[in-house]
Short mmCIF file of C-alpha atoms in Angstrom, two decimals:
data_model
loop_
_atom_site.label_atom_id
_atom_site.label_comp_id
_atom_site.label_asym_id
_atom_site.label_seq_id
_atom_site.Cartn_x
_atom_site.Cartn_y
_atom_site.Cartn_z
CA UNK A 1 -55.61 126.13 180.33
CA UNK A 2 -56.13 126.91 176.64
CA UNK A 3 -58.94 129.14 175.46
CA UNK A 4 -62.27 127.55 174.61
CA UNK A 5 -65.13 128.58 172.35
CA UNK A 6 -68.59 128.10 173.80
CA UNK A 7 -72.12 129.44 174.04
CA UNK A 8 -72.60 131.09 177.41
CA UNK A 9 -75.94 132.11 178.85
CA UNK A 10 -76.31 135.85 179.49
CA UNK A 11 -77.27 136.48 183.12
CA UNK A 12 -77.57 140.24 182.89
CA UNK A 13 -76.75 143.01 180.44
CA UNK A 14 -77.49 146.45 181.81
CA UNK A 15 -76.41 150.04 181.44
CA UNK A 16 -73.98 151.28 184.06
CA UNK A 17 -73.88 154.96 183.07
CA UNK A 18 -73.44 157.03 179.90
CA UNK A 19 -72.37 154.54 177.21
CA UNK A 20 -70.92 152.01 179.66
CA UNK A 21 -72.51 148.62 180.21
CA UNK A 22 -72.15 145.57 182.46
CA UNK A 23 -72.60 142.13 180.92
CA UNK A 24 -72.54 138.98 183.00
CA UNK A 25 -72.58 135.46 181.58
CA UNK A 26 -72.40 131.98 183.05
CA UNK A 27 -69.45 129.73 182.25
CA UNK A 28 -67.87 127.44 184.79
CA UNK A 29 -64.97 126.71 182.44
CA UNK A 30 -63.98 130.32 181.79
CA UNK A 31 -64.67 131.46 185.37
CA UNK A 32 -62.38 128.76 186.72
CA UNK A 33 -59.46 129.47 184.40
CA UNK A 34 -59.56 133.24 183.81
CA UNK A 35 -56.81 135.40 185.29
CA UNK A 36 -56.75 139.17 185.86
CA UNK A 37 -55.63 140.93 182.69
CA UNK A 38 -56.95 138.29 180.29
CA UNK A 39 -59.77 139.00 177.86
CA UNK A 40 -62.69 137.39 176.06
CA UNK A 41 -63.44 137.57 172.33
CA UNK A 42 -67.18 138.16 172.03
CA UNK A 43 -69.32 137.61 168.94
CA UNK A 44 -71.70 140.53 169.33
CA UNK A 45 -74.47 139.40 166.98
CA UNK A 46 -75.94 136.16 165.66
CA UNK A 47 -75.02 136.65 161.98
CA UNK A 48 -71.86 137.55 160.08
CA UNK A 49 -72.28 141.30 160.47
CA UNK A 50 -70.26 142.51 162.33
CA UNK A 51 -67.74 139.95 161.14
CA UNK A 52 -65.06 140.53 163.77
CA UNK A 53 -65.44 139.70 167.43
CA UNK A 54 -64.88 142.31 170.13
CA UNK A 55 -62.10 141.83 172.70
CA UNK A 56 -63.34 142.68 176.20
CA UNK A 57 -61.36 142.39 179.44
CA UNK A 58 -62.52 140.08 182.19
CA UNK A 59 -63.84 142.53 184.77
CA UNK A 60 -64.57 140.16 187.63
CA UNK A 61 -65.47 136.56 188.43
CA UNK A 62 -67.94 135.27 190.99
CA UNK A 63 -68.58 131.54 191.19
CA UNK A 64 -69.38 130.41 187.66
CA UNK A 65 -70.28 133.89 186.47
CA UNK A 66 -68.00 136.18 184.46
CA UNK A 67 -68.61 139.92 184.32
CA UNK A 68 -67.50 142.22 181.49
CA UNK A 69 -67.58 146.01 181.27
CA UNK A 70 -67.77 147.54 177.82
CA UNK A 71 -68.40 150.86 176.12
CA UNK A 72 -70.91 151.26 173.30
CA UNK A 73 -68.87 153.03 170.63
CA UNK A 74 -69.86 151.35 167.35
CA UNK A 75 -72.14 148.92 165.59
CA UNK A 76 -70.80 145.81 167.29
CA UNK A 77 -71.07 147.05 170.86
CA UNK A 78 -74.45 148.62 170.10
CA UNK A 79 -75.72 145.19 169.05
CA UNK A 80 -74.15 143.68 172.16
CA UNK A 81 -76.01 146.16 174.38
CA UNK A 82 -79.29 144.91 172.90
CA UNK A 83 -78.67 141.27 173.82
CA UNK A 84 -81.13 140.07 176.46
CA UNK A 85 -80.69 137.94 179.59
CA UNK A 86 -81.38 134.31 178.82
CA UNK A 87 -79.87 134.51 175.34
CA UNK A 88 -76.64 132.71 174.55
CA UNK A 89 -73.43 134.54 173.75
CA UNK A 90 -70.71 133.07 171.53
CA UNK A 91 -67.43 133.68 173.38
CA UNK A 92 -63.81 132.57 173.14
CA UNK A 93 -61.59 132.77 176.16
CA UNK A 94 -59.80 133.37 178.31
CA UNK A 95 -57.17 134.83 175.98
CA UNK A 96 -53.80 136.55 176.42
CA UNK A 97 -51.44 136.77 179.35
CA UNK A 98 -52.56 138.42 182.57
CA UNK A 99 -50.94 140.26 185.44
CA UNK A 100 -48.24 138.61 187.53
CA UNK A 101 -49.17 139.11 191.16
CA UNK A 102 -48.24 135.87 192.94
CA UNK A 103 -44.75 137.18 193.65
CA UNK A 104 -45.96 140.12 195.69
CA UNK A 105 -44.37 139.98 199.11
CA UNK A 106 -46.76 138.05 201.32
CA UNK A 107 -45.89 140.22 204.32
CA UNK A 108 -46.35 143.36 202.27
CA UNK A 109 -47.58 146.33 204.28
CA UNK A 110 -51.00 147.61 203.33
CA UNK A 111 -51.31 150.19 200.56
CA UNK A 112 -47.90 149.43 199.04
CA UNK A 113 -49.39 148.28 195.74
CA UNK A 114 -50.85 150.89 193.39
CA UNK A 115 -53.42 150.37 190.65
CA UNK A 116 -53.66 153.19 188.10
CA UNK A 117 -56.73 153.31 185.85
CA UNK A 118 -57.46 155.73 183.05
CA UNK A 119 -61.03 155.70 181.73
CA UNK A 120 -62.02 152.18 180.70
CA UNK A 121 -58.71 151.02 182.18
CA UNK A 122 -60.63 150.17 185.35
CA UNK A 123 -62.10 147.11 183.59
CA UNK A 124 -59.33 144.52 184.22
CA UNK A 125 -58.09 146.12 187.43
CA UNK A 126 -61.17 145.21 189.47
CA UNK A 127 -60.45 141.52 188.88
CA UNK A 128 -56.85 142.11 189.93
CA UNK A 129 -58.00 143.96 193.06
CA UNK A 130 -60.17 140.94 193.95
CA UNK A 131 -57.07 138.73 193.89
CA UNK A 132 -54.82 141.04 195.94
CA UNK A 133 -57.39 142.64 198.22
CA UNK A 134 -55.51 141.43 201.31
CA UNK A 135 -52.80 143.94 200.33
CA UNK A 136 -55.33 146.77 200.46
CA UNK A 137 -54.03 148.38 197.24
CA UNK A 138 -54.35 152.07 196.53
CA UNK A 139 -56.44 152.70 193.41
CA UNK A 140 -55.97 155.90 191.42
CA UNK A 141 -58.80 156.50 188.94
CA UNK A 142 -58.66 159.14 186.22
CA UNK A 143 -61.45 160.23 183.88
CA UNK A 144 -62.46 163.21 181.74
CA UNK A 145 -65.32 164.11 184.07
CA UNK A 146 -67.42 162.70 186.92
CA UNK A 147 -69.84 161.03 184.52
CA UNK A 148 -67.04 158.83 183.22
CA UNK A 149 -65.63 157.72 186.56
CA UNK A 150 -66.22 153.97 186.71
CA UNK A 151 -66.16 151.24 189.34
CA UNK A 152 -64.98 153.36 192.28
CA UNK A 153 -67.47 151.70 194.64
CA UNK A 154 -66.42 148.22 193.51
CA UNK A 155 -62.84 148.97 194.55
CA UNK A 156 -64.01 150.43 197.87
CA UNK A 157 -66.12 147.35 198.57
CA UNK A 158 -62.92 145.29 198.21
CA UNK A 159 -61.21 147.40 200.88
CA UNK A 160 -59.10 149.49 198.50
CA UNK A 161 -58.23 153.10 199.13
CA UNK A 162 -59.62 154.98 196.13
CA UNK A 163 -58.46 158.41 194.95
CA UNK A 164 -60.18 160.05 191.99
CA UNK A 165 -59.09 162.75 189.60
CA UNK A 166 -60.93 164.26 186.63
CA UNK A 167 -59.64 166.44 183.82
CA UNK A 168 -62.27 169.10 184.51
CA UNK A 169 -62.22 168.83 188.30
CA UNK A 170 -65.88 167.82 188.48
CA UNK A 171 -65.02 164.98 190.89
CA UNK A 172 -62.02 164.51 193.13
CA UNK A 173 -58.81 166.28 192.20
CA UNK A 174 -58.40 168.22 188.98
CA UNK A 175 -55.80 166.91 186.57
CA UNK A 176 -54.49 163.74 184.99
CA UNK A 177 -54.16 160.48 186.86
CA UNK A 178 -50.40 160.45 186.20
CA UNK A 179 -50.12 163.75 188.06
CA UNK A 180 -52.03 162.14 190.89
CA UNK A 181 -49.57 159.24 190.87
CA UNK A 182 -46.59 161.61 191.09
CA UNK A 183 -48.18 163.47 193.97
CA UNK A 184 -49.08 160.30 195.84
CA UNK A 185 -45.54 158.93 195.59
CA UNK A 186 -44.06 162.25 196.72
CA UNK A 187 -46.41 162.61 199.69
CA UNK A 188 -45.84 159.05 200.89
CA UNK A 189 -42.05 158.86 200.67
CA UNK A 190 -41.70 158.50 204.44
CA UNK A 191 -43.99 155.48 204.61
CA UNK A 192 -41.87 153.48 202.20
CA UNK A 193 -41.74 152.89 198.49
CA UNK A 194 -44.54 150.87 196.86
CA UNK A 195 -43.52 147.48 195.55
CA UNK A 196 -45.49 147.48 192.34
CA UNK A 197 -47.60 149.63 190.03
CA UNK A 198 -50.27 148.04 187.84
CA UNK A 199 -51.88 150.21 185.17
CA UNK A 200 -54.37 150.15 182.33
CA UNK A 201 -55.53 153.01 180.15
CA UNK A 202 -54.66 155.06 177.07
CA UNK A 203 -51.14 154.74 175.67
CA UNK A 204 -49.96 158.28 176.59
CA UNK A 205 -50.99 157.61 180.18
CA UNK A 206 -49.18 154.27 180.25
CA UNK A 207 -46.04 155.81 178.80
CA UNK A 208 -45.98 158.38 181.60
CA UNK A 209 -46.65 155.70 184.22
CA UNK A 210 -43.55 153.85 183.01
CA UNK A 211 -41.47 157.04 183.23
CA UNK A 212 -42.67 157.67 186.78
CA UNK A 213 -42.04 154.08 187.84
CA UNK A 214 -38.50 154.20 186.43
CA UNK A 215 -37.76 157.49 188.18
CA UNK A 216 -38.88 155.95 191.47
CA UNK A 217 -37.34 152.52 190.83
CA UNK A 218 -40.70 150.75 191.10
CA UNK A 219 -41.66 147.74 188.97
CA UNK A 220 -44.66 148.28 186.72
CA UNK A 221 -47.02 146.11 184.69
CA UNK A 222 -49.23 147.54 181.99
CA UNK A 223 -52.33 146.22 180.29
CA UNK A 224 -52.31 147.71 176.79
CA UNK A 225 -55.44 148.95 175.07
CA UNK A 226 -55.34 148.44 171.31
CA UNK A 227 -57.38 147.10 168.41
CA UNK A 228 -57.17 143.31 168.22
CA UNK A 229 -58.78 141.81 165.15
CA UNK A 230 -58.26 138.09 165.73
CA UNK A 231 -57.22 137.69 169.38
CA UNK A 232 -54.92 134.76 168.58
CA UNK A 233 -51.79 136.47 167.24
CA UNK A 234 -52.43 135.43 163.63
CA UNK A 235 -53.28 138.72 161.91
CA UNK A 236 -50.32 140.66 163.40
CA UNK A 237 -52.49 143.77 163.63
CA UNK A 238 -51.65 144.60 167.24
CA UNK A 239 -47.86 144.43 167.43
CA UNK A 240 -45.86 146.64 169.79
CA UNK A 241 -42.13 147.29 169.98
CA UNK A 242 -40.22 145.79 172.90
CA UNK A 243 -36.56 145.43 173.83
CA UNK A 244 -36.63 141.89 172.48
CA UNK A 245 -38.41 142.71 169.23
CA UNK A 246 -41.99 143.11 168.12
CA UNK A 247 -44.65 141.35 170.16
CA UNK A 248 -48.37 140.77 169.70
CA UNK A 249 -50.61 142.43 172.27
CA UNK A 250 -53.29 139.74 172.00
CA UNK A 251 -50.93 136.76 172.26
CA UNK A 252 -47.85 137.98 174.14
CA UNK A 253 -49.84 140.51 176.19
CA UNK A 254 -52.02 142.36 176.77
CA UNK A 255 -49.99 142.70 179.98
CA UNK A 256 -46.33 143.66 179.66
CA UNK A 257 -43.67 144.68 182.11
CA UNK A 258 -43.20 148.43 181.77
CA UNK A 259 -39.43 148.10 181.47
CA UNK A 260 -39.64 145.94 178.33
CA UNK A 261 -41.68 148.29 176.16
CA UNK A 262 -40.21 150.75 173.66
CA UNK A 263 -42.45 153.77 173.13
#
């Protein structure tokens, strides 16, 4: 289904922790058609300032309600955090191409699918976990410190095994989430190789995830985080290099197979 522009009623808009917020709006159309990995272009205010919309990943869907997780880092998201329940939000979506998960082996043993999240990279992976929860995926979450660890309980509530690492060691293991991924694969060699790795986070993290997946001969899919001005592939401001040429993150992605990207 193609993206639609509509005014959606805000159900809730509340602070999660630090500068992170949950926003939930009601839209039967978007809730029915959205796929994990897709995003919504949100008009943060009611006027022309800020002019550009903000791309925000679909975090989860429940009935007709769509939940977003965003970080307040500038004028646009600050205005968005001040929007009240009952107001109407101008949104366009769902946009982009999401994760491919329908081909996962139906008889797949539990904990053979790994989700790797760095920082705000948890945002689209919760929706994916909802879709593949019967596989009981392992979720590796990395953050700078314990205050910035997001959505761990949401993954646990879906039956996922969650392992946390922080750069400063304030929660879980100490180190980067890619180091955690290496260790997990090494420690679980005897139980069989995972079928797929899904990841979202900063580019250096994703680059390392691809290297690790190649070394272990595991397929990987990545949701790229980048600035997207238009969201429709018109402005060409979010292109990335792939083995088949330049592609637009907003239109051809934001999810790409790890093997097709050139770093």
